[in-house]
PDB file of C-alpha atoms in Angstrom:
ATOM      1  CA  SER A  17    -150.851  74.209  85.393  1.00 86.00           C
ATOM      2  CA  GLN A  18    -153.428  71.565  86.334  1.00 92.00           C
ATOM      3  CA  LYS A  19    -151.849  69.033  83.954  1.00 93.00           C
ATOM      4  CA  ARG A  20    -148.444  69.816  85.397  1.00 94.00           C
ATOM      5  CA  ASP A  21    -149.690  69.185  88.966  1.00 94.00           C
ATOM      6  CA  GLU A  22    -151.316  65.947  87.848  1.00 95.00           C
ATOM      7  CA  ALA A  23    -148.086  64.854  86.143  1.00 96.00           C
ATOM      8  CA  VAL A  24    -146.069  65.593  89.311  1.00 96.00           C
ATOM      9  CA  LYS A  25    -148.545  63.603  91.425  1.00 97.00           C
ATOM     10  CA  SER A  26    -148.351  60.696  88.983  1.00 97.00           C
ATOM     11  CA  LEU A  27    -144.560  60.839  89.074  1.00 97.00           C
ATOM     12  CA  ILE A  28    -144.555  60.848  92.884  1.00 97.00           C
ATOM     13  CA  LEU A  29    -147.021  57.941  92.952  1.00 98.00           C
ATOM     14  CA  THR A  30    -144.891  55.986  90.485  1.00 98.00           C
ATOM     15  CA  GLY A  31    -141.761  56.628  92.552  1.00 98.00           C
ATOM     16  CA  PHE A  32    -143.533  55.584  95.749  1.00 98.00           C
ATOM     17  CA  LEU A  33    -144.759  52.361  94.135  1.00 98.00           C
ATOM     18  CA  CYS A  34    -141.250  51.590  92.856  1.00 98.00           C
ATOM     19  CA  VAL A  35    -139.801  52.075  96.342  1.00 98.00           C
ATOM     20  CA  LEU A  36    -142.586  49.970  97.864  1.00 98.00           C
ATOM     21  CA  LEU A  37    -141.992  47.147  95.381  1.00 98.00           C
ATOM     22  CA  CYS A  38    -138.240  47.254  96.036  1.00 98.00           C
ATOM     23  CA  VAL A  39    -138.755  47.036  99.799  1.00 97.00           C
ATOM     24  CA  ALA A  40    -141.244  44.172  99.427  1.00 97.00           C
ATOM     25  CA  THR A  41    -138.861  42.323  97.112  1.00 97.00           C
ATOM     26  CA  MET A  42    -135.975  42.739  99.535  1.00 97.00           C
ATOM     27  CA  ALA A  43    -138.117  41.484 102.426  1.00 95.00           C
ATOM     28  CA  PHE A  44    -139.257  38.455 100.428  1.00 95.00           C
ATOM     29  CA  THR A  45    -135.700  37.682  99.306  1.00 95.00           C
ATOM     30  CA  SER A  46    -134.413  37.997 102.851  1.00 93.00           C
ATOM     31  CA  ASP A  47    -137.042  35.582 104.167  1.00 91.00           C
ATOM     32  CA  ALA A  48    -136.451  33.127 101.317  1.00 91.00           C
ATOM     33  CA  ASN A  49    -132.707  33.176 101.950  1.00 93.00           C
ATOM     34  CA  ARG A  50    -133.074  32.766 105.701  1.00 90.00           C
ATOM     35  CA  LEU A  51    -135.737  30.051 105.601  1.00 87.00           C
ATOM     36  CA  VAL A  52    -134.784  28.064 102.492  1.00 88.00           C
ATOM     37  CA  LEU A  53    -131.473  28.886 100.856  1.00 91.00           C
ATOM     38  CA  TYR A  54    -129.123  29.087 103.851  1.00 92.00           C
ATOM     39  CA  PRO A  55    -130.406  25.860 105.477  1.00 89.00           C
ATOM     40  CA  LEU A  56    -130.094  24.038 102.141  1.00 90.00           C
ATOM     41  CA  GLU A  57    -126.537  25.299 101.732  1.00 92.00           C
ATOM     42  CA  ASP A  58    -125.731  24.049 105.244  1.00 90.00           C
ATOM     43  CA  MET A  59    -127.183  20.638 104.385  1.00 89.00           C
ATOM     44  CA  ILE A  60    -125.138  20.457 101.190  1.00 91.00           C
ATOM     45  CA  ARG A  61    -121.972  21.383 103.098  1.00 91.00           C
ATOM     46  CA  LYS A  62    -122.638  18.694 105.685  1.00 88.00           C
ATOM     47  CA  VAL A  63    -123.393  16.045 103.060  1.00 86.00           C
ATOM     48  CA  GLU A  64    -120.163  16.930 101.235  1.00 87.00           C
ATOM     49  CA  ALA A  65    -118.210  16.738 104.511  1.00 86.00           C
ATOM     50  CA  ILE A  66    -119.730  13.328 105.285  1.00 82.00           C
ATOM     51  CA  ARG A  67    -119.013  12.227 101.731  1.00 80.00           C
ATOM     52  CA  ALA A  68    -115.354  13.244 102.073  1.00 79.00           C
ATOM     53  CA  ALA A  69    -114.877  11.659 105.512  1.00 79.00           C
ATOM     54  CA  PRO A  70    -117.805   9.572 106.815  1.00 77.00           C
ATOM     55  CA  LEU A  71    -116.380   9.497 110.344  1.00 78.00           C
ATOM     56  CA  LYS A  72    -116.981  13.262 110.577  1.00 81.00           C
ATOM     57  CA  ALA A  73    -120.681  12.513 110.954  1.00 82.00           C
ATOM     58  CA  VAL A  74    -120.144  11.210 114.485  1.00 83.00           C
ATOM     59  CA  ARG A  75    -118.295  14.392 115.457  1.00 85.00           C
ATOM     60  CA  MET A  76    -120.970  16.494 113.749  1.00 86.00           C
ATOM     61  CA  ALA A  77    -123.671  14.709 115.725  1.00 86.00           C
ATOM     62  CA  ASP A  78    -121.791  15.326 118.977  1.00 87.00           C
ATOM     63  CA  THR A  79    -121.226  19.023 118.315  1.00 89.00           C
ATOM     64  CA  GLU A  80    -124.825  19.402 117.124  1.00 86.00           C
ATOM     65  CA  HIS A  81    -126.109  17.793 120.319  1.00 86.00           C
ATOM     66  CA  GLN A  82    -123.905  20.000 122.507  1.00 90.00           C
ATOM     67  CA  ALA A  83    -125.019  23.152 120.695  1.00 89.00           C
ATOM     68  CA  GLU A  84    -128.652  22.106 121.055  1.00 86.00           C
ATOM     69  CA  GLU A  85    -128.219  21.541 124.794  1.00 90.00           C
ATOM     70  CA  ARG A  86    -126.563  24.952 125.239  1.00 90.00           C
ATOM     71  CA  GLN A  87    -129.364  26.637 123.318  1.00 86.00           C
ATOM     72  CA  ARG A  88    -132.026  24.812 125.354  1.00 86.00           C
ATOM     73  CA  GLU A  89    -130.373  25.911 128.615  1.00 86.00           C
ATOM     74  CA  ARG A  90    -130.114  29.507 127.379  1.00 85.00           C
ATOM     75  CA  LEU A  91    -133.781  29.521 126.383  1.00 79.00           C
ATOM     76  CA  GLN A  92    -134.815  28.141 129.759  1.00 81.00           C
ATOM     77  CA  GLU A  93    -132.809  30.784 131.613  1.00 78.00           C
ATOM     78  CA  THR A  94    -134.165  33.674 129.566  1.00 77.00           C
ATOM     79  CA  GLY A  95    -137.663  32.189 129.620  1.00 71.00           C
ATOM     80  CA  ILE A  96    -137.708  32.088 133.412  1.00 69.00           C
ATOM     81  CA  ILE A  97    -136.542  35.698 133.663  1.00 69.00           C
ATOM     82  CA  LYS A  98    -139.016  36.940 131.051  1.00 69.00           C
ATOM     83  CA  SER A  99    -141.935  35.062 132.577  1.00 66.00           C
ATOM     84  CA  PHE A 100    -141.076  36.435 136.019  1.00 65.00           C
ATOM     85  CA  PHE A 101    -141.134  40.052 134.868  1.00 68.00           C
ATOM     86  CA  ARG A 102    -144.177  39.603 132.630  1.00 67.00           C
ATOM     87  CA  CYS A 103    -146.078  37.489 135.191  1.00 63.00           C
ATOM     88  CA  GLU A 104    -146.871  34.839 132.594  1.00 57.00           C
ATOM     89  CA  VAL A 105    -146.387  31.150 132.134  1.00 53.00           C
ATOM     90  CA  SER A 106    -143.971  30.357 129.326  1.00 50.00           C
ATOM     91  CA  LYS A 107    -145.156  28.012 126.625  1.00 50.00           C
ATOM     92  CA  PRO A 108    -142.918  26.271 124.121  1.00 50.00           C
ATOM     93  CA  LYS A 109    -143.732  28.039 120.875  1.00 50.00           C
ATOM     94  CA  SER A 110    -140.873  27.131 118.577  1.00 53.00           C
ATOM     95  CA  GLN A 111    -141.339  24.349 116.091  1.00 59.00           C
ATOM     96  CA  MET A 112    -138.423  22.848 114.269  1.00 68.00           C
ATOM     97  CA  MET A 113    -138.228  23.706 110.590  1.00 79.00           C
ATOM     98  CA  GLU A 114    -138.318  20.878 108.055  1.00 84.00           C
ATOM     99  CA  THR A 115    -134.891  21.786 106.722  1.00 83.00           C
ATOM    100  CA  ARG A 116    -133.478  21.470 110.240  1.00 83.00           C
ATOM    101  CA  VAL A 117    -135.123  18.063 110.632  1.00 86.00           C
ATOM    102  CA  LEU A 118    -133.596  16.942 107.323  1.00 87.00           C
ATOM    103  CA  GLU A 119    -130.187  18.232 108.371  1.00 86.00           C
ATOM    104  CA  LYS A 120    -130.334  16.305 111.642  1.00 87.00           C
ATOM    105  CA  THR A 121    -131.494  13.197 109.791  1.00 89.00           C
ATOM    106  CA  ILE A 122    -128.547  13.416 107.388  1.00 87.00           C
ATOM    107  CA  ILE A 123    -126.126  13.689 110.303  1.00 86.00           C
ATOM    108  CA  LYS A 124    -127.768  10.761 112.098  1.00 87.00           C
ATOM    109  CA  LEU A 125    -127.647   8.607 108.969  1.00 85.00           C
ATOM    110  CA  GLY A 126    -123.972   9.437 108.514  1.00 83.00           C
ATOM    111  CA  SER A 127    -123.167   8.587 112.116  1.00 83.00           C
ATOM    112  CA  LEU A 128    -125.138   5.330 111.861  1.00 85.00           C
ATOM    113  CA  LEU A 129    -123.161   4.522 108.723  1.00 80.00           C
ATOM    114  CA  ALA A 130    -119.911   5.145 110.583  1.00 79.00           C
ATOM    115  CA  LEU A 131    -120.970   3.139 113.630  1.00 79.00           C
ATOM    116  CA  GLY A 132    -122.514   0.279 111.666  1.00 81.00           C
ATOM    117  CA  PHE A 133    -119.677  -0.392 109.258  1.00 77.00           C
ATOM    118  CA  GLY A 134    -116.771   0.431 111.551  1.00 76.00           C
ATOM    119  CA  GLN A 135    -113.432   1.923 110.575  1.00 72.00           C
ATOM    120  CA  ALA A 136    -112.689  -0.387 107.625  1.00 72.00           C
ATOM    121  CA  GLY A 137    -116.208  -0.191 106.215  1.00 75.00           C
ATOM    122  CA  VAL A 138    -116.283   3.573 106.518  1.00 73.00           C
ATOM    123  CA  ASN A 139    -113.032   3.845 104.558  1.00 73.00           C
ATOM    124  CA  ILE A 140    -114.396   1.645 101.771  1.00 73.00           C
ATOM    125  CA  ILE A 141    -117.702   3.509 101.660  1.00 73.00           C
ATOM    126  CA  GLY A 142    -115.852   6.839 101.724  1.00 73.00           C
ATOM    127  CA  GLN A 143    -113.761   5.794  98.721  1.00 72.00           C
ATOM    128  CA  ASN A 144    -116.870   4.691  96.834  1.00 72.00           C
ATOM    129  CA  MET A 145    -118.723   7.896  97.668  1.00 72.00           C
ATOM    130  CA  ALA A 146    -115.745  10.039  96.643  1.00 71.00           C
ATOM    131  CA  SER A 147    -115.914   8.848  93.052  1.00 68.00           C
ATOM    132  CA  ASP A 148    -118.790   9.757  90.776  1.00 69.00           C
ATOM    133  CA  HIS A 149    -118.521   6.521  88.806  1.00 70.00           C
ATOM    134  CA  GLY A 150    -120.656   4.416  91.140  1.00 69.00           C
ATOM    135  CA  VAL A 151    -119.743   1.561  93.451  1.00 68.00           C
ATOM    136  CA  ASP A 152    -116.436  -0.219  92.840  1.00 66.00           C
ATOM    137  CA  VAL A 153    -116.816  -3.656  94.425  1.00 68.00           C
ATOM    138  CA  MET A 154    -113.256  -4.668  93.599  1.00 71.00           C
ATOM    139  CA  LEU A 155    -111.499  -2.262  95.986  1.00 66.00           C
ATOM    140  CA  ALA A 156    -108.550  -3.754  97.816  1.00 69.00           C
ATOM    141  CA  GLY A 157    -109.198  -4.672 101.427  1.00 67.00           C
ATOM    142  CA  GLN A 158    -107.441  -3.052 104.368  1.00 68.00           C
ATOM    143  CA  GLN A 159    -106.591  -4.403 107.766  1.00 69.00           C
ATOM    144  CA  VAL A 160    -107.634  -2.179 110.659  1.00 65.00           C
ATOM    145  CA  GLU A 161    -106.314  -2.570 114.174  1.00 66.00           C
TER     146      GLU A 161
END
């Protein structure tokens, strides 16, 4: 009877540890996906979009800037309301993640590429970036109005 009780307790302890390990693994995976994997996938999507059509980078930069402004306004509005009810002074506590900084840098580089080379240059660079064979310096020129 004592061995049976001890075996049941060991079985319960083993089950509890299995559940605990599963929950910890799911929490770790969720954080890793949210902080690393999803931002990297977004960066890859944006790089592929810029690679397909370099002029999209300018539009991406504009939409990114507008979204950032809307978010900043929303945070200011909610921050004022929260600080009023809590009787506290709001402090900026959010730091930008490195993946977000890299994403913004990629968009800025793409828009600088589009602005620096113009319409004709962007088309040539887009054709060179579309192929995996490297740079083809003998592409035919195009006249842009």
